[in-house]
Short mmCIF file of C-alpha atoms in Angstrom, two decimals:
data_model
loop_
_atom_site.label_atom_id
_atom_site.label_comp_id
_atom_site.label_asym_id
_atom_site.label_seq_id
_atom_site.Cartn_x
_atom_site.Cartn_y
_atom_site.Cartn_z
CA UNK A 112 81.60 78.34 36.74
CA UNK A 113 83.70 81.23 38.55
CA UNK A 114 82.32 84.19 36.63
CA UNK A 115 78.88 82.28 37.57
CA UNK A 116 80.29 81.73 41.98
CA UNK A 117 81.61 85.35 41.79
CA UNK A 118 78.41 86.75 40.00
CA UNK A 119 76.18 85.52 43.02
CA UNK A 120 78.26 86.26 45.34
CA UNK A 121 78.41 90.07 44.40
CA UNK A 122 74.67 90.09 43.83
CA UNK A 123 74.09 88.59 47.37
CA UNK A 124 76.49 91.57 48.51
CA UNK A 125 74.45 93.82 46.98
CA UNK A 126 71.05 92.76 48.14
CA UNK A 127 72.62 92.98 51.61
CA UNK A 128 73.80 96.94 50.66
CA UNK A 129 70.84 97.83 49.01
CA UNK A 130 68.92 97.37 52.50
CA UNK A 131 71.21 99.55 54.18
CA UNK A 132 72.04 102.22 52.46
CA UNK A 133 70.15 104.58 49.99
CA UNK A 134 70.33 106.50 47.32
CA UNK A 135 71.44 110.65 48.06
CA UNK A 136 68.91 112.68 45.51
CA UNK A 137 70.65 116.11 45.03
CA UNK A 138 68.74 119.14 45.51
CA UNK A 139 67.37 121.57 42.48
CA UNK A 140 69.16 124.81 42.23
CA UNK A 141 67.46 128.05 41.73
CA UNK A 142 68.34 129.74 38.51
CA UNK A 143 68.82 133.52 39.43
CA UNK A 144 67.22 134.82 36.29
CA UNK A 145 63.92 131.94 35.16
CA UNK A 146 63.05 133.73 32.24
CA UNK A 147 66.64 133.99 30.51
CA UNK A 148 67.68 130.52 31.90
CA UNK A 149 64.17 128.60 30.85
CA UNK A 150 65.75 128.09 27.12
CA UNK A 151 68.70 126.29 28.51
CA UNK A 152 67.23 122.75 29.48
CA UNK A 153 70.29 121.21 30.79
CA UNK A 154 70.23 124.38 33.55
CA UNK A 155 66.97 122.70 34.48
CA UNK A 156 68.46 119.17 35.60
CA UNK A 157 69.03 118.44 39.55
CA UNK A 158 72.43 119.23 40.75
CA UNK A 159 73.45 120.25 37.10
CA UNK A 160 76.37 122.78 37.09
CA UNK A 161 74.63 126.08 35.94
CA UNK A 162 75.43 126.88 32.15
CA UNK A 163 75.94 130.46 31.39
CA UNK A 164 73.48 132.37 29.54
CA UNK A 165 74.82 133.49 25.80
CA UNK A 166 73.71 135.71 22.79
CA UNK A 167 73.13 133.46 20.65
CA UNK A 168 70.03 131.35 19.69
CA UNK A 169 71.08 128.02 20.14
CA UNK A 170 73.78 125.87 21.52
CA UNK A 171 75.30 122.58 22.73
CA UNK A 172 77.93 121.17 24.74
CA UNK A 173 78.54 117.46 24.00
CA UNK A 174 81.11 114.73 25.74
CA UNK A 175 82.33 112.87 22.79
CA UNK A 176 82.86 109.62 24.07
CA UNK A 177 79.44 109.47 26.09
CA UNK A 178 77.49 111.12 24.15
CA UNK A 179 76.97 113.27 27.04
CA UNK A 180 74.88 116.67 26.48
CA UNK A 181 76.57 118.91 29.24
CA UNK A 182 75.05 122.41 28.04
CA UNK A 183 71.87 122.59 25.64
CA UNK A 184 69.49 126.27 24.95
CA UNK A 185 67.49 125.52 22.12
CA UNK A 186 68.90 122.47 20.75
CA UNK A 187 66.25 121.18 18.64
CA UNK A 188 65.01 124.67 17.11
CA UNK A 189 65.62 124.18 13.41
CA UNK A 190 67.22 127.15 12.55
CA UNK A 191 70.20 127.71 9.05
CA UNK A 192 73.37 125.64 9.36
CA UNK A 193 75.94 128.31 7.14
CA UNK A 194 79.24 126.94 6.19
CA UNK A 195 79.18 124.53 8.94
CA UNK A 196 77.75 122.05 6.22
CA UNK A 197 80.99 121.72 5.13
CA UNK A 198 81.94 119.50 7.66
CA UNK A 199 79.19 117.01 6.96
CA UNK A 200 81.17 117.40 3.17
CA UNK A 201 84.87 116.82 4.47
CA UNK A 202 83.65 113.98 6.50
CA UNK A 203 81.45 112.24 3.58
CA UNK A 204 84.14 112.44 1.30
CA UNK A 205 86.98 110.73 3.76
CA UNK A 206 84.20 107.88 4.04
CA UNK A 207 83.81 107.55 0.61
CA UNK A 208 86.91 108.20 -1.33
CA UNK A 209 91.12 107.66 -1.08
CA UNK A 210 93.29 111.03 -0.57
CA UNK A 211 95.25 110.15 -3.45
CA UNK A 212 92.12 109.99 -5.49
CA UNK A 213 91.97 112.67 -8.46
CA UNK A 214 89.49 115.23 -9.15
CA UNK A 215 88.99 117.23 -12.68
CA UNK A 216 87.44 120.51 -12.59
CA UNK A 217 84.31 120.99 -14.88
CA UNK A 218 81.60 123.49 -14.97
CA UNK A 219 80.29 123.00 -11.95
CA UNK A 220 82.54 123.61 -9.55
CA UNK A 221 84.17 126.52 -11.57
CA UNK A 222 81.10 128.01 -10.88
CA UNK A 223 81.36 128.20 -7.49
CA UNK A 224 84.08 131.07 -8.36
CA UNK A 225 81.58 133.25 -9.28
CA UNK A 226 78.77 132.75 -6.66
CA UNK A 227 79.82 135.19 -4.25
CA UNK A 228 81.40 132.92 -2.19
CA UNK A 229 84.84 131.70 -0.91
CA UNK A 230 86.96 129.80 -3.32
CA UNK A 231 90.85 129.18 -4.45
CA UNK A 232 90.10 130.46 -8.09
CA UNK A 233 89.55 126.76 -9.22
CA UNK A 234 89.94 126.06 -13.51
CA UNK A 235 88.44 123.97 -15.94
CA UNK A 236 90.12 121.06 -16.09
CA UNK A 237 92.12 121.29 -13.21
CA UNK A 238 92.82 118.40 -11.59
CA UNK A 239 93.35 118.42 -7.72
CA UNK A 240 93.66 115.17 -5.43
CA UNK A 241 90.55 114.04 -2.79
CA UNK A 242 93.13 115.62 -0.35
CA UNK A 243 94.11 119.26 -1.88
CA UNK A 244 90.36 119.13 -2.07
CA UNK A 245 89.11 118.75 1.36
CA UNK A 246 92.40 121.12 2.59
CA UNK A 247 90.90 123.68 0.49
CA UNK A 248 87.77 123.04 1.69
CA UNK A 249 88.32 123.13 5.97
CA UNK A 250 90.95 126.04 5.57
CA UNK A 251 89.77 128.02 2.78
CA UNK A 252 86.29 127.45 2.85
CA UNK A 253 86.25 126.79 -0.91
CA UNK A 254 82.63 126.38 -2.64
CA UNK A 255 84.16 125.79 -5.91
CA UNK A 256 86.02 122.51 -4.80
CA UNK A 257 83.40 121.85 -2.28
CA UNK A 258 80.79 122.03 -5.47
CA UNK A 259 83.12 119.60 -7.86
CA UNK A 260 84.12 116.73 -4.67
CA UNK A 261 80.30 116.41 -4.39
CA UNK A 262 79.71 116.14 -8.63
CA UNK A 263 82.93 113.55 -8.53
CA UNK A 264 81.47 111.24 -5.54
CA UNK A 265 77.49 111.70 -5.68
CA UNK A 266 77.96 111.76 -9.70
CA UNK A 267 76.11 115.23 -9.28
CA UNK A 268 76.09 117.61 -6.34
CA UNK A 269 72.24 116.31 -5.99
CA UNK A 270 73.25 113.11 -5.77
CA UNK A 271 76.15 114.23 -3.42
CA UNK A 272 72.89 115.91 -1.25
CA UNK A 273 71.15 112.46 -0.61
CA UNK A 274 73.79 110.99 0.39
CA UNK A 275 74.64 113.73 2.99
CA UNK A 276 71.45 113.31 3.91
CA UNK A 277 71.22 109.43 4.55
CA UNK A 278 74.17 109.71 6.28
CA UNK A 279 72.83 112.50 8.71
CA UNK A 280 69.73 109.79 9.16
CA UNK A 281 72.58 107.06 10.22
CA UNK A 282 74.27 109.59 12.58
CA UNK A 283 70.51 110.23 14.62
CA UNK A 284 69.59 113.48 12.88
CA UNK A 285 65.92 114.10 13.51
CA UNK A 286 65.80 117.32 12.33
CA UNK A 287 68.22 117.79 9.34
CA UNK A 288 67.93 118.90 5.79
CA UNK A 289 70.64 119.76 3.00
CA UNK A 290 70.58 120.96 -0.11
CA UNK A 291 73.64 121.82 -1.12
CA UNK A 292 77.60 120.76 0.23
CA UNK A 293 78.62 124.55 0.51
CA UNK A 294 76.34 126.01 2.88
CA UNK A 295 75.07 129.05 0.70
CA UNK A 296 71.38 130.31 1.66
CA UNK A 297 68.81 128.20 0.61
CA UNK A 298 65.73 128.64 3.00
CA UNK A 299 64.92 124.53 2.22
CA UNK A 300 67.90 124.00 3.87
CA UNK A 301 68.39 123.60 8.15
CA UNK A 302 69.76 121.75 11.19
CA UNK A 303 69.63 122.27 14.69
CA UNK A 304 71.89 122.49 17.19
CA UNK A 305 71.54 118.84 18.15
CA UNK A 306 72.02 117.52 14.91
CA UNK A 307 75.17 119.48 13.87
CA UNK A 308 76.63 118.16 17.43
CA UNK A 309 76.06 114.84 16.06
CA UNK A 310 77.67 115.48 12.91
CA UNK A 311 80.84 116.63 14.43
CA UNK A 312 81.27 114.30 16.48
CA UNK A 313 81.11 111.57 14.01
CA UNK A 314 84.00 113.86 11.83
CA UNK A 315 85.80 114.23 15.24
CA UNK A 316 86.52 110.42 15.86
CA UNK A 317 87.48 110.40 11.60
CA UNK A 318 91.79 110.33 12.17
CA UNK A 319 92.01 112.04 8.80
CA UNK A 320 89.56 114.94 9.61
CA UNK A 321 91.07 115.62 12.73
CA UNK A 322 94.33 116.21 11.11
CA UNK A 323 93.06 118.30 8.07
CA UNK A 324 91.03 120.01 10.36
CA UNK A 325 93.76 121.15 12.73
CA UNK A 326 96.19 122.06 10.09
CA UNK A 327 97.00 125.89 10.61
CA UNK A 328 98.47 125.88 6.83
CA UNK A 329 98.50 124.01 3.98
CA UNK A 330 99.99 124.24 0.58
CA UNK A 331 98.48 123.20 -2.55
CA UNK A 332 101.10 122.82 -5.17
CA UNK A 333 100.94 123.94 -9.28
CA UNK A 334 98.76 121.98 -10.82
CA UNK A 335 98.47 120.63 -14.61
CA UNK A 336 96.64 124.68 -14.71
CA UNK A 337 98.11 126.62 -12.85
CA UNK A 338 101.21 128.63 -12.88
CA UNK A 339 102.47 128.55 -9.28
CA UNK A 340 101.57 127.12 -5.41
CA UNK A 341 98.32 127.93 -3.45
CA UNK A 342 98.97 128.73 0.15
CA UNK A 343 95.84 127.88 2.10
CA UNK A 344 95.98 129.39 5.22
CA UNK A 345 93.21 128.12 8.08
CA UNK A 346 90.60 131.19 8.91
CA UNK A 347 88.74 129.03 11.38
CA UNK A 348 89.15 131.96 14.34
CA UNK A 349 89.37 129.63 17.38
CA UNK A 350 92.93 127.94 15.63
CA UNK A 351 94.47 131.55 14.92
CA UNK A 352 96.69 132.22 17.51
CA UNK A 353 96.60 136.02 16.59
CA UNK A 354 92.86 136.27 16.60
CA UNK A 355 91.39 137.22 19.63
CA UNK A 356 88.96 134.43 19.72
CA UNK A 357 92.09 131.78 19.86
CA UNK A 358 91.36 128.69 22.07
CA UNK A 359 94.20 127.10 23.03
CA UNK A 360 92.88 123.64 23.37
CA UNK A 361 90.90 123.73 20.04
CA UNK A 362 91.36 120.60 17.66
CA UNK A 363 89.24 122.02 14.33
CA UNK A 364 85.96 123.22 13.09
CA UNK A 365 84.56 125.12 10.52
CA UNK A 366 82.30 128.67 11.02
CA UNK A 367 80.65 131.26 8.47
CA UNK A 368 78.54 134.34 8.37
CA UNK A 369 75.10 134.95 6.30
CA UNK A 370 72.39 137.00 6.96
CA UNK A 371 69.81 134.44 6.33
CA UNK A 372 71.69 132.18 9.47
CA UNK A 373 73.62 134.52 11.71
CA UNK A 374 77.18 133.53 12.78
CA UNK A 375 77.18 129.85 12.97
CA UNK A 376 79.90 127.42 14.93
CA UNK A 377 81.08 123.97 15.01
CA UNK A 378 84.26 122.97 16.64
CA UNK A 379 86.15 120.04 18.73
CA UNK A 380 88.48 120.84 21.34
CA UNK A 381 90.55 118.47 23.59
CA UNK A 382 91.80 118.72 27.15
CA UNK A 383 93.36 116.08 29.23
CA UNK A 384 92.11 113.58 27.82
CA UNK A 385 88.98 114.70 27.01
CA UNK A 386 86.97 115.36 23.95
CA UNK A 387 84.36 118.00 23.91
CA UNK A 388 82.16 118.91 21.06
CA UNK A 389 80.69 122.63 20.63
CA UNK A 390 78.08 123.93 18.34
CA UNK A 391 76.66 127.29 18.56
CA UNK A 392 74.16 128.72 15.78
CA UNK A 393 72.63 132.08 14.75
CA UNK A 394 74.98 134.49 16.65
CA UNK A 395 76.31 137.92 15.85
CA UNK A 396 79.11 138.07 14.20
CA UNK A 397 81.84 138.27 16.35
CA UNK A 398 80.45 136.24 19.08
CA UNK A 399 80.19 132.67 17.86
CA UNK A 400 83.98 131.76 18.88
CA UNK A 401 84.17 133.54 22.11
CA UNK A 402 80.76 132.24 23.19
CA UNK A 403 81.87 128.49 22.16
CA UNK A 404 85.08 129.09 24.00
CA UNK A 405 82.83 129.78 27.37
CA UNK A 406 81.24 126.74 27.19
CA UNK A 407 83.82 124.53 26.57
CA UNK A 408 85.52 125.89 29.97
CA UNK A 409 82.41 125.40 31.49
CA UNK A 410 82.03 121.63 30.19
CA UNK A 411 85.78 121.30 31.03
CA UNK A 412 85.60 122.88 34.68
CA UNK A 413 82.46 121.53 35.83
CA UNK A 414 82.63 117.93 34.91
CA UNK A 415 85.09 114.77 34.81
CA UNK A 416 85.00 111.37 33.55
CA UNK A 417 84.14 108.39 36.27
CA UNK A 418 84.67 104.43 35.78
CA UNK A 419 82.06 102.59 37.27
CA UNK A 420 83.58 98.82 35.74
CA UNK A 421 86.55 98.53 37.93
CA UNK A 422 84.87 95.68 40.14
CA UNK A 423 81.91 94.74 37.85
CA UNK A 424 82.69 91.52 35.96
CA UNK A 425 79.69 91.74 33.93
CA UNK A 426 80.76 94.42 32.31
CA UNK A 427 82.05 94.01 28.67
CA UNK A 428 82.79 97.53 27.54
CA UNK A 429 81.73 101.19 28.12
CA UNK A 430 81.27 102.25 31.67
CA UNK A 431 82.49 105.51 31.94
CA UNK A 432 79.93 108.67 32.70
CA UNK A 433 81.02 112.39 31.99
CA UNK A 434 79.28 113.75 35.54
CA UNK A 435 79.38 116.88 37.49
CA UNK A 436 82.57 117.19 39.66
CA UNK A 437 82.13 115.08 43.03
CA UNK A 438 79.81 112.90 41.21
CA UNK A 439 79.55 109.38 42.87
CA UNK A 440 78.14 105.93 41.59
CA UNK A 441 75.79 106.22 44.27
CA UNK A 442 73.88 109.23 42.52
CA UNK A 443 73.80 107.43 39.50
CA UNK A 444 70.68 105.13 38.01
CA UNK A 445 70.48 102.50 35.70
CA UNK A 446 68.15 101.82 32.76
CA UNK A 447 68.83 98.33 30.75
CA UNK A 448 68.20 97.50 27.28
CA UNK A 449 66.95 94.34 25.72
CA UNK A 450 69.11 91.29 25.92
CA UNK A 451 70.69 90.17 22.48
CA UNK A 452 73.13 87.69 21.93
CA UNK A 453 73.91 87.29 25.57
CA UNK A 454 74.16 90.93 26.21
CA UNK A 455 72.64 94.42 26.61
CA UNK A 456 73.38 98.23 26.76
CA UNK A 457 73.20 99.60 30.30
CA UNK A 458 72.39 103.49 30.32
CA UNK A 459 73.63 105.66 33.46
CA UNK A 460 71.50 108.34 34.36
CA UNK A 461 72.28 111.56 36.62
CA UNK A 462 69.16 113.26 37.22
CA UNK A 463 66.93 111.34 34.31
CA UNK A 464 69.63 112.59 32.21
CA UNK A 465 72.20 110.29 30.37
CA UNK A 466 76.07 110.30 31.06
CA UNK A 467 77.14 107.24 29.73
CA UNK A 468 76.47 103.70 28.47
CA UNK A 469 78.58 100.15 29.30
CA UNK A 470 77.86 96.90 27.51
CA UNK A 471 77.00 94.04 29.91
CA UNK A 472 77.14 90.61 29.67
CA UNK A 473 73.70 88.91 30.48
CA UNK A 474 74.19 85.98 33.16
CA UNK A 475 71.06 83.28 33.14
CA UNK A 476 69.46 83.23 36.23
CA UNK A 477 70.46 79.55 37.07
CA UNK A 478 67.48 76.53 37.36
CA UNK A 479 67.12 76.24 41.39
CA UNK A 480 64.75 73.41 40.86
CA UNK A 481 67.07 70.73 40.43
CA UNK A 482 69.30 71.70 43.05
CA UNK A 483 66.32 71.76 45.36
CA UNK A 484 65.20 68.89 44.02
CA UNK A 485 68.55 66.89 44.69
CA UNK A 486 68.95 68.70 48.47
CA UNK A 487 65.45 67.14 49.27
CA UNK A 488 66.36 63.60 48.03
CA UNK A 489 69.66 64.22 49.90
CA UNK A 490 67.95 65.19 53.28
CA UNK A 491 65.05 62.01 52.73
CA UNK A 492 68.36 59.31 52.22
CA UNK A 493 70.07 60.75 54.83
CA UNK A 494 66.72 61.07 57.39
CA UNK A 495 65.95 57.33 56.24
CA UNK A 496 69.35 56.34 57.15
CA UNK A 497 69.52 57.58 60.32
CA UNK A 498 66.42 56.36 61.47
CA UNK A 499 67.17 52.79 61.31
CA UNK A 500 70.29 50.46 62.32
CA UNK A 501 72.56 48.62 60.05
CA UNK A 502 71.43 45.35 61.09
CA UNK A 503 69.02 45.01 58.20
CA UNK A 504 71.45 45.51 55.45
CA UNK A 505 73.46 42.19 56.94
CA UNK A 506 70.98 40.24 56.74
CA UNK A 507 69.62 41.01 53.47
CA UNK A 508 73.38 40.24 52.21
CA UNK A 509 73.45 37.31 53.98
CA UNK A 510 70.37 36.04 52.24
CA UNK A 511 71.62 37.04 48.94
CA UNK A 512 75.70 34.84 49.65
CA UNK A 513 72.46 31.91 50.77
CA UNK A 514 70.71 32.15 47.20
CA UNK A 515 73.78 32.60 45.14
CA UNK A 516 75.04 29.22 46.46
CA UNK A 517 72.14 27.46 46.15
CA UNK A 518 72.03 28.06 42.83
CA UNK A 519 75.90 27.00 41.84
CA UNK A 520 74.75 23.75 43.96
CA UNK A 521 71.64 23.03 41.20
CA UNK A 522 73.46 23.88 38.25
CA UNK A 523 76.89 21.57 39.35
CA UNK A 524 74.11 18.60 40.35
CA UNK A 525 72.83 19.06 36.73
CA UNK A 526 75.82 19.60 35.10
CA UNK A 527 76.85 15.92 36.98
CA UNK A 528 73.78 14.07 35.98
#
């Protein structure tokens, strides 16, 4: 009943505000070069902090608790993913194996060895845990472990493919295809910017990728093969601190050079408090890391979080919006979903563009028929009342005390007789 009393009263409030004050629309900025900035959509938005203009085919920006898309040029151009498959690999097999879980060598991973791509030198019959495994795999890139983890969970590496590729269906890939958990050429298989963004941010909220991920150096100890310990040491250029592309606030990722897709990107990084995602594809080599550490300062600098559910009590979770710095709730619209058991997904929009989501708890309009129905009975007694004396009322009594004793009189006379 309180929720219900408070619940009017702030929608009453807000009828009364609504007729008062409006909405402030921000005003377009010019773009001082059309042609260069026209593949960068989120450059295109009202009042959007301007992106800066890189090399490299595609990219995105993404807030990783609102899903919010801060910087996007070319997002959805399907283009070759490179070794950054390899984190839709790590994260697959966290989701469906235990670290402590063993893994035997056979054929087909030792051939990864010999395929012209990175590996630790993997044996027949070696057996590695689901851990040394996925170490190997983040730090050293390896295709031959990468090739057996997917034979030992998908009980072959094409089985291993359809389930990477179900699970990019579940994460809201629309434009996704893999063919293999390594990431070497194969012109069947391709992403898009977009998509890998979605696909690191699902491995960036997985505890146990994070942590592999940010390892700097791992070791790998003899096995039942070999003769002594593997030092894995993490090439991902953004975690290097002696490597010229070092970002200081970067949490993981995973990059990788062929000709067939360019220099390709995927990283997480984390500053006070906040998570951003970065994905840049078909680059030079060279640039990838530098132009991913641009535009995280740029989502970093430009934007900060906002809570709009401080003083809404319909609001069950969510309600915080990545926005452009000075952002208000006033700028801000709203776009509600479908009610389902007694609540719905509110989407906040800057611009048509979405920031953030809250779920709200759906209040039934309450049934003003009865209550009218009861004031207007209420009003008819009381105009009924007042329109007449009280004089009435003691008479009819009277008459009543008269009738009751009457009839005591006839039933004691019978009674008698």
């Amino acid at each position: 009943m309180k929720f219900k009393k408070i619940h009017s009263g702030l929608i009453a409030l807000g009828l009364c505000c609504s007729l008062l004050l409006q909405t402030p629309v921000f005003a377009a900025e010019e773009t001082a070069d059309t042609a260069s900035a026209s593949a960068i959509s989120t450059n295109d938005i009202a009042g959007w902090p301007q992106g800066p203009d890189i090399t490299s085919t595609a990219a995105v920006i993404m807030e990783d608790s609102t899903n919010t898309t801060l910087y996007a040029k070319n997002m959805d151009q399907v283009l070759y993913p490179g070794a950054t498959v390899k984190v839709m690999t790590t994260l697959l097999a966290l989701e469906n194996t235990q670290l402590s879980d063993q893994v035997t060598m056979t054929a087909t991973g030792v051939s990864g060895v010999t395929d012209g791509g990175a590996n630790i030198s993997a044996q027949i019959d070696e057996v590695f845990t689901v851990e040394q495994c996925l170490y190997a795999i983040m730090l050293a890139s390896a295709n031959d472990v990468a090739l057996q983890l997917a034979e030992h969970i998908g009980g072959s590496v094409d089985g291993f493919v359809q389930m990477m590729n179900a699970r990019a269906t579940e994460l809201g890939c629309t434009n996704t295809v893999f063919t293999n958990p390594t990431g070497l050429p194969d012109e069947n298989q391709h992403t898009t910017a977009h998509d890998m963004a979605l696909i690191m941010k699902a491995a960036a909220d997985n505890e146990s990728f994070q942590t592999i991920a940010s390892t700097t150096s791992y070791t790998i100890p003899a096995t039942n093969v070999s003769g002594g310990d593997r030092v894995l040491t993490n090439n991902f250029s953004m975690l290097t601190n002696t490597n010229a592309a070092y970002y200081q606030y970067c949490t993981g990722g995973r990059e990788g050079y062929t000709e067939a897709s360019g220099s390709t990107l995927v990283c997480s990084a984390q500053k006070n408090g906040i998570t951003l995602i970065a994905v840049v594809l078909q680059g030079t080599s060279g640039t990838t890391a530098t132009e991913a550490a641009s535009l995280l300062n740029y989502g970093f600098d430009n934007f900060n979080m906002l809570s709009l559910g401080d003083n809404d009590f319909n609001m069950l979770s969510g309600g915080d919006v990545y926005v452009p710095v000075g952002t208000t709730a006033d700028a801000l619209t709203t776009q509600d979903g479908e009610v389902q058991d007694g609540q719905y997904s509110r989407q906040y929009l800057f611009g048509g563009t979405a920031v953030g989501t809250s779920v709200m708890a759906a209040t039934q309009e309450e049934d003003t028929s009865l209550v009218d129905a009861s004031v207007q009975n209420i009003d008819a007694a009381r105009n009924y009342t007042e329109g007449r004396n009280n004089l009435p009322y003691f008479i009819i009594g009277g008459v009543g005390i008269l009738l009751l004793l009457l009839i005591l009189l006839r039933i004691i006379k019978v009674a008698k007789s």
